[in-house]
mmCIF file of C-alpha atoms (C1' of nucleotides) in Angstrom:
data_model
loop_
_atom_site.group_PDB
_atom_site.id
_atom_site.type_symbol
_atom_site.label_atom_id
_atom_site.label_comp_id
_atom_site.label_asym_id
_atom_site.label_seq_id
_atom_site.Cartn_x
_atom_site.Cartn_y
_atom_site.Cartn_z
ATOM 1 C CA UNK T 2 -146.138 -39.800 -14.344
ATOM 2 C CA UNK T 3 -148.946 -39.576 -16.844
ATOM 3 C CA UNK T 4 -152.407 -41.015 -17.130
ATOM 4 C CA UNK T 5 -153.258 -39.844 -20.606
ATOM 5 C CA UNK T 6 -154.615 -42.450 -23.014
ATOM 6 C CA UNK T 7 -151.599 -44.464 -24.077
ATOM 7 C CA UNK T 8 -152.475 -44.828 -27.720
ATOM 8 C CA UNK T 9 -153.046 -42.847 -30.845
ATOM 9 C CA UNK T 10 -156.376 -43.135 -32.583
ATOM 10 C CA UNK T 11 -156.341 -45.216 -35.755
ATOM 11 C CA UNK T 12 -156.219 -42.221 -38.070
ATOM 12 C CA UNK T 13 -153.248 -40.787 -36.258
ATOM 13 C CA UNK T 14 -151.470 -44.107 -36.218
ATOM 14 C CA UNK T 15 -151.998 -44.679 -39.920
ATOM 15 C CA UNK T 16 -150.889 -41.163 -40.710
ATOM 16 C CA UNK T 17 -147.745 -41.611 -38.682
ATOM 17 C CA UNK T 18 -146.935 -44.882 -40.420
ATOM 18 C CA UNK T 19 -147.561 -43.395 -43.842
ATOM 19 C CA UNK T 20 -145.385 -40.449 -43.040
ATOM 20 C CA UNK T 21 -142.537 -42.696 -41.985
ATOM 21 C CA UNK T 22 -142.930 -44.946 -44.990
ATOM 22 C CA UNK T 23 -143.172 -42.136 -47.493
ATOM 23 C CA UNK T 24 -140.155 -40.283 -46.226
ATOM 24 C CA UNK T 25 -138.091 -43.438 -45.869
ATOM 25 C CA UNK T 26 -138.700 -44.357 -49.471
ATOM 26 C CA UNK T 27 -138.113 -40.811 -50.638
ATOM 27 C CA UNK T 28 -134.943 -40.500 -48.639
ATOM 28 C CA UNK T 29 -133.644 -43.787 -49.934
ATOM 29 C CA UNK T 30 -134.311 -42.890 -53.546
ATOM 30 C CA UNK T 31 -132.773 -39.469 -53.196
ATOM 31 C CA UNK T 32 -129.696 -40.825 -51.472
ATOM 32 C CA UNK T 33 -129.150 -43.251 -54.267
ATOM 33 C CA UNK T 34 -129.406 -40.530 -56.882
ATOM 34 C CA UNK T 35 -126.993 -38.298 -54.981
ATOM 35 C CA UNK T 36 -124.517 -41.103 -54.551
ATOM 36 C CA UNK T 37 -124.642 -42.118 -58.178
ATOM 37 C CA UNK T 38 -124.619 -38.642 -59.640
ATOM 38 C CA UNK T 39 -122.304 -36.829 -57.305
ATOM 39 C CA UNK T 40 -120.885 -39.335 -54.831
ATOM 40 C CA UNK T 41 -122.564 -37.378 -52.063
ATOM 41 C CA UNK T 42 -124.390 -38.517 -48.977
ATOM 42 C CA UNK T 43 -127.599 -36.751 -48.096
ATOM 43 C CA UNK T 44 -125.960 -34.884 -45.244
ATOM 44 C CA UNK T 45 -123.183 -33.719 -47.524
ATOM 45 C CA UNK T 46 -125.721 -32.568 -50.059
ATOM 46 C CA UNK T 47 -127.617 -30.664 -47.402
ATOM 47 C CA UNK T 48 -124.442 -28.926 -46.308
ATOM 48 C CA UNK T 49 -123.536 -27.942 -49.849
ATOM 49 C CA UNK T 50 -127.058 -26.776 -50.545
ATOM 50 C CA UNK T 51 -127.075 -24.605 -47.444
ATOM 51 C CA UNK T 52 -123.818 -23.015 -48.391
ATOM 52 C CA UNK T 53 -124.962 -22.545 -51.955
ATOM 53 C CA UNK T 54 -128.086 -20.821 -50.750
ATOM 54 C CA UNK T 55 -126.216 -18.391 -48.575
ATOM 55 C CA UNK T 56 -125.559 -14.977 -50.169
ATOM 56 C CA UNK T 57 -121.915 -15.264 -49.187
ATOM 57 C CA UNK T 58 -121.570 -18.965 -49.847
ATOM 58 C CA UNK T 59 -120.447 -19.310 -46.250
ATOM 59 C CA UNK T 60 -121.641 -20.350 -42.837
ATOM 60 C CA UNK T 61 -120.020 -20.875 -39.491
ATOM 61 C CA UNK T 62 -119.583 -24.477 -38.390
ATOM 62 C CA UNK T 63 -121.985 -24.010 -35.516
ATOM 63 C CA UNK T 64 -124.734 -22.679 -37.750
ATOM 64 C CA UNK T 65 -124.351 -25.661 -40.033
ATOM 65 C CA UNK T 66 -124.376 -28.065 -37.137
ATOM 66 C CA UNK T 67 -127.541 -26.610 -35.707
ATOM 67 C CA UNK T 68 -129.407 -27.209 -38.923
ATOM 68 C CA UNK T 69 -128.175 -30.364 -40.508
ATOM 69 C CA UNK T 70 -126.150 -32.506 -38.189
ATOM 70 C CA UNK T 71 -126.703 -33.540 -34.622
ATOM 71 C CA UNK T 72 -123.198 -33.548 -33.202
ATOM 72 C CA UNK T 73 -120.282 -31.239 -33.660
ATOM 73 C CA UNK T 74 -117.804 -33.964 -34.297
ATOM 74 C CA UNK T 75 -120.085 -35.297 -36.977
ATOM 75 C CA UNK T 76 -119.981 -31.980 -38.738
ATOM 76 C CA UNK T 77 -116.215 -31.789 -38.446
ATOM 77 C CA UNK T 78 -116.058 -35.199 -40.054
ATOM 78 C CA UNK T 79 -118.357 -34.257 -42.919
ATOM 79 C CA UNK T 80 -116.732 -30.875 -43.457
ATOM 80 C CA UNK T 81 -113.401 -32.664 -43.592
ATOM 81 C CA UNK T 82 -114.681 -34.946 -46.329
ATOM 82 C CA UNK T 83 -116.085 -32.055 -48.316
ATOM 83 C CA UNK T 84 -112.862 -30.126 -47.957
ATOM 84 C CA UNK T 85 -110.812 -33.112 -49.016
ATOM 85 C CA UNK T 86 -112.987 -33.258 -52.117
ATOM 86 C CA UNK T 87 -112.303 -29.551 -52.697
ATOM 87 C CA UNK T 88 -115.999 -28.757 -52.559
ATOM 88 C CA UNK T 89 -115.567 -26.504 -49.560
ATOM 89 C CA UNK T 90 -112.925 -24.429 -47.835
ATOM 90 C CA UNK T 91 -112.523 -23.815 -44.142
ATOM 91 C CA UNK T 92 -110.939 -20.719 -42.686
ATOM 92 C CA UNK T 93 -110.885 -19.040 -39.292
ATOM 93 C CA UNK T 94 -113.627 -16.448 -39.001
ATOM 94 C CA UNK T 95 -112.407 -12.874 -39.125
ATOM 95 C CA UNK T 96 -114.609 -11.574 -36.347
ATOM 96 C CA UNK T 97 -114.338 -14.467 -33.936
ATOM 97 C CA UNK T 98 -111.088 -16.337 -33.963
ATOM 98 C CA UNK T 99 -112.710 -19.367 -32.376
ATOM 99 C CA UNK T 100 -115.124 -19.834 -35.223
ATOM 100 C CA UNK T 101 -114.480 -21.509 -38.515
ATOM 101 C CA UNK T 102 -116.154 -20.243 -41.646
ATOM 102 C CA UNK T 103 -116.988 -22.820 -44.270
ATOM 103 C CA UNK T 104 -117.272 -21.616 -47.846
ATOM 104 C CA UNK T 105 -118.426 -23.461 -50.900
ATOM 105 C CA UNK T 106 -115.933 -23.502 -53.763
ATOM 106 C CA UNK T 107 -116.572 -23.214 -57.480
ATOM 107 C CA UNK T 108 -116.162 -26.953 -57.682
ATOM 108 C CA UNK T 109 -118.774 -27.294 -54.984
ATOM 109 C CA UNK T 110 -121.191 -25.119 -56.890
ATOM 110 C CA UNK T 111 -120.497 -27.041 -60.048
ATOM 111 C CA UNK T 112 -121.213 -30.334 -58.353
ATOM 112 C CA UNK T 113 -124.341 -28.921 -56.781
ATOM 113 C CA UNK T 114 -125.541 -27.808 -60.201
ATOM 114 C CA UNK T 115 -124.744 -31.217 -61.618
ATOM 115 C CA UNK T 116 -126.655 -33.036 -58.936
ATOM 116 C CA UNK T 117 -129.672 -30.806 -58.483
ATOM 117 C CA UNK T 118 -131.707 -31.576 -61.615
ATOM 118 C CA UNK T 119 -131.736 -35.282 -60.933
ATOM 119 C CA UNK T 120 -132.452 -34.679 -57.294
ATOM 120 C CA UNK T 121 -135.431 -32.563 -58.129
ATOM 121 C CA UNK T 122 -136.625 -35.041 -60.666
ATOM 122 C CA UNK T 123 -136.641 -37.808 -58.092
ATOM 123 C CA UNK T 124 -138.534 -35.662 -55.624
ATOM 124 C CA UNK T 125 -141.077 -34.624 -58.190
ATOM 125 C CA UNK T 126 -141.545 -38.067 -59.626
ATOM 126 C CA UNK T 127 -141.917 -39.717 -56.262
ATOM 127 C CA UNK T 128 -143.478 -37.152 -53.972
ATOM 128 C CA UNK T 129 -145.343 -34.654 -56.122
ATOM 129 C CA UNK T 130 -146.574 -36.671 -59.036
ATOM 130 C CA UNK T 131 -149.749 -37.885 -57.317
ATOM 131 C CA UNK T 132 -150.489 -34.442 -55.841
ATOM 132 C CA UNK T 133 -152.254 -31.498 -57.434
ATOM 133 C CA UNK T 134 -151.071 -27.981 -56.854
ATOM 134 C CA UNK T 135 -153.793 -27.503 -54.302
ATOM 135 C CA UNK T 136 -152.782 -30.717 -52.613
ATOM 136 C CA UNK T 137 -149.241 -29.441 -52.302
ATOM 137 C CA UNK T 138 -150.473 -26.190 -50.822
ATOM 138 C CA UNK T 139 -152.593 -28.105 -48.355
ATOM 139 C CA UNK T 140 -149.687 -30.317 -47.420
ATOM 140 C CA UNK T 141 -147.468 -27.302 -46.949
ATOM 141 C CA UNK T 142 -150.009 -25.645 -44.684
ATOM 142 C CA UNK T 143 -150.191 -28.789 -42.556
ATOM 143 C CA UNK T 144 -146.463 -29.268 -42.281
ATOM 144 C CA UNK T 145 -145.644 -25.670 -41.442
ATOM 145 C CA UNK T 146 -147.192 -25.642 -37.954
ATOM 146 C CA UNK T 147 -145.644 -29.024 -37.214
ATOM 147 C CA UNK T 148 -142.275 -27.753 -38.273
ATOM 148 C CA UNK T 149 -142.614 -24.640 -36.156
ATOM 149 C CA UNK T 150 -143.778 -26.684 -33.220
ATOM 150 C CA UNK T 151 -140.849 -29.051 -33.468
ATOM 151 C CA UNK T 152 -138.380 -26.236 -33.808
ATOM 152 C CA UNK T 153 -139.718 -24.444 -30.789
ATOM 153 C CA UNK T 154 -139.925 -27.559 -28.643
ATOM 154 C CA UNK T 155 -136.630 -29.380 -28.874
ATOM 155 C CA UNK T 156 -137.849 -32.462 -27.013
ATOM 156 C CA UNK T 157 -134.470 -33.277 -25.714
ATOM 157 C CA UNK T 158 -132.764 -34.177 -28.902
ATOM 158 C CA UNK T 159 -130.099 -32.089 -30.439
ATOM 159 C CA UNK T 160 -128.347 -30.426 -27.526
ATOM 160 C CA UNK T 161 -125.039 -31.107 -29.302
ATOM 161 C CA UNK T 162 -123.203 -30.024 -26.232
ATOM 162 C CA UNK T 163 -125.154 -27.965 -23.792
ATOM 163 C CA UNK T 164 -127.329 -25.144 -24.897
ATOM 164 C CA UNK T 165 -128.393 -21.992 -23.164
ATOM 165 C CA UNK T 166 -129.953 -22.596 -19.800
ATOM 166 C CA UNK T 167 -129.782 -26.134 -18.528
ATOM 167 C CA UNK T 168 -129.914 -27.767 -15.161
ATOM 168 C CA UNK R 12 -133.406 -37.382 -72.168
ATOM 169 C CA UNK R 13 -135.800 -34.847 -70.730
ATOM 170 C CA UNK R 14 -136.513 -31.204 -71.320
ATOM 171 C CA UNK R 15 -138.942 -30.624 -68.512
ATOM 172 C CA UNK R 16 -138.336 -27.575 -66.328
ATOM 173 C CA UNK R 17 -135.509 -28.512 -64.018
ATOM 174 C CA UNK R 18 -136.865 -27.040 -60.839
ATOM 175 C CA UNK R 19 -139.731 -27.349 -58.421
ATOM 176 C CA UNK R 20 -141.916 -24.357 -57.831
ATOM 177 C CA UNK R 21 -141.345 -22.563 -54.537
ATOM 178 C CA UNK R 22 -144.312 -24.173 -52.822
ATOM 179 C CA UNK R 23 -143.153 -27.639 -53.770
ATOM 180 C CA UNK R 24 -139.620 -26.893 -52.688
ATOM 181 C CA UNK R 25 -140.715 -25.529 -49.329
ATOM 182 C CA UNK R 26 -143.008 -28.476 -48.790
ATOM 183 C CA UNK R 27 -140.235 -30.905 -49.575
ATOM 184 C CA UNK R 28 -137.869 -29.184 -47.167
ATOM 185 C CA UNK R 29 -140.471 -29.093 -44.423
ATOM 186 C CA UNK R 30 -141.227 -32.742 -44.923
ATOM 187 C CA UNK R 31 -137.577 -33.668 -44.613
ATOM 188 C CA UNK R 32 -137.065 -31.465 -41.604
ATOM 189 C CA UNK R 33 -140.158 -32.662 -39.793
ATOM 190 C CA UNK R 34 -139.453 -36.326 -40.276
ATOM 191 C CA UNK R 35 -135.782 -35.957 -39.439
ATOM 192 C CA UNK R 36 -136.600 -34.336 -36.138
ATOM 193 C CA UNK R 37 -139.350 -36.828 -35.412
ATOM 194 C CA UNK R 38 -137.162 -39.754 -36.278
ATOM 195 C CA UNK R 39 -134.350 -38.484 -34.138
ATOM 196 C CA UNK R 40 -136.597 -37.950 -31.133
ATOM 197 C CA UNK R 41 -138.210 -41.334 -31.513
ATOM 198 C CA UNK R 42 -134.894 -43.104 -31.888
ATOM 199 C CA UNK R 43 -133.655 -41.530 -28.726
ATOM 200 C CA UNK R 44 -136.721 -42.634 -26.808
ATOM 201 C CA UNK R 45 -136.436 -46.185 -28.131
ATOM 202 C CA UNK R 46 -132.763 -46.361 -27.287
ATOM 203 C CA UNK R 47 -133.241 -45.039 -23.783
ATOM 204 C CA UNK R 48 -136.349 -47.014 -22.950
ATOM 205 C CA UNK R 49 -135.679 -50.301 -24.657
ATOM 206 C CA UNK R 50 -132.175 -50.207 -26.104
ATOM 207 C CA UNK R 51 -133.715 -50.610 -29.544
ATOM 208 C CA UNK R 52 -132.869 -49.001 -32.846
ATOM 209 C CA UNK R 53 -135.727 -47.818 -34.978
ATOM 210 C CA UNK R 54 -135.300 -50.691 -37.388
ATOM 211 C CA UNK R 55 -135.361 -53.175 -34.549
ATOM 212 C CA UNK R 56 -138.490 -51.560 -33.196
ATOM 213 C CA UNK R 57 -140.134 -51.755 -36.589
ATOM 214 C CA UNK R 58 -139.313 -55.423 -36.850
ATOM 215 C CA UNK R 59 -140.698 -56.160 -33.401
ATOM 216 C CA UNK R 60 -143.795 -54.083 -34.088
ATOM 217 C CA UNK R 61 -144.455 -55.955 -37.315
ATOM 218 C CA UNK R 62 -144.131 -59.279 -35.625
ATOM 219 C CA UNK R 63 -146.275 -58.141 -32.749
ATOM 220 C CA UNK R 64 -148.953 -57.014 -35.167
ATOM 221 C CA UNK R 65 -149.052 -60.333 -36.930
ATOM 222 C CA UNK R 66 -151.796 -62.733 -35.782
ATOM 223 C CA UNK R 67 -149.223 -65.482 -35.477
ATOM 224 C CA UNK R 68 -146.437 -63.322 -34.151
ATOM 225 C CA UNK R 69 -144.384 -64.537 -37.091
ATOM 226 C CA UNK R 70 -143.134 -63.507 -40.503
ATOM 227 C CA UNK R 71 -140.765 -64.944 -43.022
ATOM 228 C CA UNK R 72 -137.425 -63.193 -43.335
ATOM 229 C CA UNK R 73 -138.205 -62.129 -46.866
ATOM 230 C CA UNK R 74 -141.468 -60.499 -45.879
ATOM 231 C CA UNK R 75 -139.710 -58.553 -43.169
ATOM 232 C CA UNK R 76 -136.959 -57.506 -45.513
ATOM 233 C CA UNK R 77 -139.396 -56.225 -48.105
ATOM 234 C CA UNK R 78 -141.000 -53.896 -45.624
ATOM 235 C CA UNK R 79 -138.403 -52.604 -43.271
ATOM 236 C CA UNK R 80 -134.890 -53.197 -44.431
ATOM 237 C CA UNK R 81 -133.235 -52.655 -47.736
ATOM 238 C CA UNK R 82 -130.801 -55.546 -47.925
ATOM 239 C CA UNK R 83 -131.112 -59.167 -46.931
ATOM 240 C CA UNK R 84 -127.847 -59.230 -45.080
ATOM 241 C CA UNK R 85 -128.989 -56.225 -43.117
ATOM 242 C CA UNK R 86 -132.023 -58.115 -41.967
ATOM 243 C CA UNK R 87 -129.967 -61.151 -41.043
ATOM 244 C CA UNK R 88 -127.813 -58.862 -38.947
ATOM 245 C CA UNK R 89 -130.747 -57.239 -37.186
ATOM 246 C CA UNK R 90 -132.589 -60.514 -36.682
ATOM 247 C CA UNK R 91 -129.410 -61.897 -35.189
ATOM 248 C CA UNK R 92 -129.264 -59.065 -32.713
ATOM 249 C CA UNK R 93 -132.902 -59.487 -31.765
ATOM 250 C CA UNK R 94 -132.424 -63.203 -31.339
ATOM 251 C CA UNK R 95 -129.341 -62.715 -29.228
ATOM 252 C CA UNK R 96 -131.455 -60.477 -27.019
ATOM 253 C CA UNK R 97 -134.091 -63.234 -26.836
ATOM 254 C CA UNK R 98 -136.726 -60.944 -28.295
ATOM 255 C CA UNK R 99 -137.216 -63.178 -31.287
ATOM 256 C CA UNK R 100 -136.750 -66.769 -32.369
ATOM 257 C CA UNK R 101 -135.801 -68.058 -35.782
ATOM 258 C CA UNK R 102 -136.811 -71.442 -37.118
ATOM 259 C CA UNK R 103 -136.951 -73.065 -40.524
ATOM 260 C CA UNK R 104 -140.369 -72.677 -42.096
ATOM 261 C CA UNK R 105 -142.444 -75.818 -42.148
ATOM 262 C CA UNK R 106 -143.806 -75.405 -45.659
ATOM 263 C CA UNK R 107 -140.650 -74.187 -47.377
ATOM 264 C CA UNK R 108 -137.400 -75.482 -46.020
ATOM 265 C CA UNK R 109 -135.510 -72.596 -47.551
ATOM 266 C CA UNK R 110 -137.408 -70.010 -45.591
ATOM 267 C CA UNK R 111 -136.845 -68.913 -42.041
ATOM 268 C CA UNK R 112 -139.759 -67.940 -39.857
ATOM 269 C CA UNK R 113 -139.115 -65.260 -37.278
ATOM 270 C CA UNK R 114 -141.343 -65.237 -34.223
ATOM 271 C CA UNK R 115 -141.564 -62.700 -31.447
ATOM 272 C CA UNK R 116 -141.056 -64.102 -27.959
ATOM 273 C CA UNK R 117 -142.850 -63.202 -24.769
ATOM 274 C CA UNK R 118 -139.849 -61.129 -23.830
ATOM 275 C CA UNK R 119 -140.189 -59.383 -27.180
ATOM 276 C CA UNK R 120 -143.821 -58.592 -26.513
ATOM 277 C CA UNK R 121 -142.984 -57.392 -23.048
ATOM 278 C CA UNK R 122 -140.332 -55.053 -24.349
ATOM 279 C CA UNK R 123 -142.653 -53.816 -27.054
ATOM 280 C CA UNK R 124 -145.281 -53.056 -24.448
ATOM 281 C CA UNK R 125 -142.725 -51.286 -22.333
ATOM 282 C CA UNK R 126 -141.531 -49.119 -25.164
ATOM 283 C CA UNK R 127 -144.780 -48.299 -26.918
ATOM 284 C CA UNK R 128 -146.358 -45.770 -24.558
ATOM 285 C CA UNK R 129 -143.327 -43.515 -24.623
ATOM 286 C CA UNK R 130 -143.026 -43.946 -28.343
ATOM 287 C CA UNK R 131 -146.568 -42.876 -28.873
ATOM 288 C CA UNK R 132 -146.184 -39.990 -26.513
ATOM 289 C CA UNK R 133 -143.246 -38.656 -28.462
ATOM 290 C CA UNK R 134 -145.147 -38.967 -31.728
ATOM 291 C CA UNK R 135 -148.198 -37.265 -30.340
ATOM 292 C CA UNK R 136 -146.295 -34.506 -28.613
ATOM 293 C CA UNK R 137 -144.163 -33.728 -31.604
ATOM 294 C CA UNK R 138 -146.251 -34.512 -34.655
ATOM 295 C CA UNK R 139 -149.891 -34.340 -33.660
ATOM 296 C CA UNK R 140 -149.996 -31.664 -31.017
ATOM 297 C CA UNK R 141 -150.293 -28.760 -33.460
ATOM 298 C CA UNK R 142 -152.833 -30.577 -35.642
ATOM 299 C CA UNK R 143 -156.580 -30.834 -35.213
ATOM 300 C CA UNK R 144 -158.402 -34.039 -35.936
ATOM 301 C CA UNK R 145 -159.454 -32.662 -39.282
ATOM 302 C CA UNK R 146 -155.893 -31.687 -39.999
ATOM 303 C CA UNK R 147 -154.788 -35.237 -39.338
ATOM 304 C CA UNK R 148 -157.463 -36.576 -41.630
ATOM 305 C CA UNK R 149 -156.404 -34.148 -44.306
ATOM 306 C CA UNK R 150 -152.776 -35.134 -43.881
ATOM 307 C CA UNK R 151 -153.689 -38.789 -44.081
ATOM 308 C CA UNK R 152 -155.637 -38.268 -47.282
ATOM 309 C CA UNK R 153 -152.657 -36.485 -48.822
ATOM 310 C CA UNK R 154 -150.100 -39.066 -47.773
ATOM 311 C CA UNK R 155 -152.102 -42.086 -48.871
ATOM 312 C CA UNK R 156 -151.841 -41.473 -52.621
ATOM 313 C CA UNK R 157 -148.170 -40.640 -52.277
ATOM 314 C CA UNK R 158 -147.574 -43.839 -50.376
ATOM 315 C CA UNK R 159 -149.465 -45.868 -52.969
ATOM 316 C CA UNK R 160 -147.594 -44.180 -55.760
ATOM 317 C CA UNK R 161 -144.229 -44.887 -54.190
ATOM 318 C CA UNK R 162 -145.112 -48.473 -53.500
ATOM 319 C CA UNK R 163 -146.226 -49.068 -57.058
ATOM 320 C CA UNK R 164 -143.278 -47.297 -58.595
ATOM 321 C CA UNK R 165 -140.129 -48.614 -56.977
ATOM 322 C CA UNK R 166 -137.889 -46.035 -58.612
ATOM 323 C CA UNK R 167 -134.963 -48.316 -58.652
ATOM 324 C CA UNK R 168 -134.372 -48.541 -54.981
ATOM 325 C CA UNK R 169 -134.940 -51.641 -53.009
ATOM 326 C CA UNK R 170 -134.278 -54.480 -55.448
ATOM 327 C CA UNK R 171 -132.419 -56.278 -52.662
ATOM 328 C CA UNK R 172 -131.353 -58.937 -55.062
ATOM 329 C CA UNK R 173 -133.254 -59.086 -58.275
ATOM 330 C CA UNK R 174 -136.974 -59.022 -58.402
ATOM 331 C CA UNK R 175 -139.410 -60.503 -60.835
ATOM 332 C CA UNK R 176 -138.695 -59.579 -64.398
ATOM 333 C CA UNK R 177 -135.499 -57.665 -64.992
ATOM 334 C CA UNK R 178 -133.173 -57.115 -67.879
ATOM 335 C "C1'" DT F 24 -115.563 -19.741 -17.166
ATOM 336 C "C1'" DA F 25 -118.029 -20.509 -21.553
ATOM 337 C "C1'" DT F 26 -117.788 -21.308 -26.390
ATOM 338 C "C1'" DT F 27 -115.818 -23.114 -30.868
ATOM 339 C "C1'" DG F 28 -113.924 -26.676 -33.098
ATOM 340 C "C1'" DT F 29 -110.955 -30.893 -33.550
ATOM 341 C "C1'" DT F 30 -109.313 -35.487 -32.449
ATOM 342 C "C1'" DA F 31 -109.352 -40.209 -30.867
ATOM 343 C "C1'" DT F 32 -112.039 -43.876 -30.321
ATOM 344 C "C1'" DA F 33 -115.556 -47.060 -30.380
ATOM 345 C "C1'" DC F 34 -119.691 -48.655 -32.161
ATOM 346 C "C1'" DT F 35 -123.821 -49.274 -35.117
ATOM 347 C "C1'" DC F 36 -125.541 -49.921 -39.361
ATOM 348 C "C1'" DT F 37 -125.533 -51.019 -44.238
ATOM 349 C "C1'" DA F 38 -124.224 -53.159 -48.514
ATOM 350 C "C1'" DT F 39 -121.702 -56.320 -51.815
ATOM 351 C "C1'" DA F 40 -120.173 -60.606 -53.023
ATOM 352 C "C1'" DA F 41 -119.435 -65.316 -52.236
ATOM 353 C "C1'" DC F 42 -121.484 -69.305 -50.406
ATOM 354 C "C1'" DT F 43 -124.946 -73.100 -48.886
ATOM 355 C "C1'" DA F 44 -129.223 -75.291 -49.273
ATOM 356 C "C1'" DT F 45 -133.757 -76.054 -50.904
ATOM 357 C "C1'" DA F 46 -137.682 -75.652 -54.875
ATOM 358 C "C1'" DT L 4 -131.925 -72.300 -62.671
ATOM 359 C "C1'" DA L 5 -134.085 -69.404 -59.192
ATOM 360 C "C1'" DT L 6 -135.046 -68.425 -54.486
ATOM 361 C "C1'" DA L 7 -133.990 -68.005 -49.194
ATOM 362 C "C1'" DG L 8 -130.809 -66.997 -46.049
ATOM 363 C "C1'" DT L 9 -126.058 -66.519 -44.023
ATOM 364 C "C1'" DT L 10 -121.332 -65.037 -43.733
ATOM 365 C "C1'" DA L 11 -117.255 -62.286 -44.404
ATOM 366 C "C1'" DT L 12 -115.812 -58.082 -45.085
ATOM 367 C "C1'" DA L 13 -115.421 -53.444 -45.806
ATOM 368 C "C1'" DG L 14 -116.950 -48.771 -45.477
ATOM 369 C "C1'" DA L 15 -119.772 -44.848 -44.026
ATOM 370 C "C1'" DG L 16 -121.713 -42.398 -40.374
ATOM 371 C "C1'" DT L 17 -122.422 -41.008 -35.596
ATOM 372 C "C1'" DA L 18 -121.593 -39.971 -30.823
ATOM 373 C "C1'" DT L 19 -118.842 -39.335 -26.460
ATOM 374 C "C1'" DA L 20 -115.132 -37.641 -24.130
ATOM 375 C "C1'" DA L 21 -110.849 -35.351 -23.843
ATOM 376 C "C1'" DC L 22 -108.454 -31.645 -25.684
ATOM 377 C "C1'" DA L 23 -106.691 -26.825 -27.425
ATOM 378 C "C1'" DA L 24 -107.654 -22.129 -28.353
ATOM 379 C "C1'" DT L 25 -110.180 -17.938 -28.142
ATOM 380 C "C1'" DA L 26 -113.933 -14.649 -25.845
#
DNA sequence: TATTGTTATACTCTATAACTATA
DNA sequence: TATAGTTATAGAGTATAACAATA
């Protein structure tokens, strides 16, 4: 199948390990803060944040699923939890009766506002404290192409159901 | 408590989001590969990899827990699964009868060897493809201080039971 | 026929607390 | 008394497949 060298060079390997370690620790710390402060999981926070960022406070289920969650049923589950907590409202979309539009409520915005400062403080204290402004810029400029590459080359993850063309 | 500005600057925020997105996608892709190729979760792979890296092929449970897993019972669970799959053996430590020494088996090493090439290929194809060697070095030099900082400042995560001094 | 979303179900993983045994 | 590990248990999260409704 392939005869390329089957290993990463030591720098790559160490970088990969550091990346995994750093984000695991960061994720863990942030999840704890979100749970304590707002009784939110990270996925739930991401959903609320996306809705809060939207000019309308709304998104279709599919758009949310494509960004945050990996399966549709998973999103239905999470949206159900958020709706039960009155942080979100679901309603049939006006233009496409199949779609469901999710909208953040005032309570959702309030909770988001309550949770955000601590969230940011954790991120700053853990991730950014040892980095200068120039370091952050450098990091950003390294991550951007990786992000774009990953977005453009869905390895074979995602594919919640079956996307566009497919054998 | 604190009157520091309650938000990250746009560059920091974008960097944080990119970091989360990149590692989420990478993690997801890698987990899928591990599951398909070796029926391993990422945690299980990490445990096997740690044991395989050790000169003796062994580690104490506690040492494994401190690096990979966040609760002791979680490690017991995972070690139990690995042992049931004959990838690992557990035995009381010779020097400290309270401790349990986990050792990777030949089958464990075989599985590790089977899984590693694909693992590395996913990491290279997804993470390193858009980065030059200098980019990787730069990324490594940015992640290292963050990693050290996080290790030295356990925010209040981990603490599986109760560490050294504690109120 | 394809797409959107939900439901039922099953499974994996994680964490807390109670417990045993050794240092 | 503190440390190492296990167990029981409970809960959160995820994915697959079958389903209903609209385009």
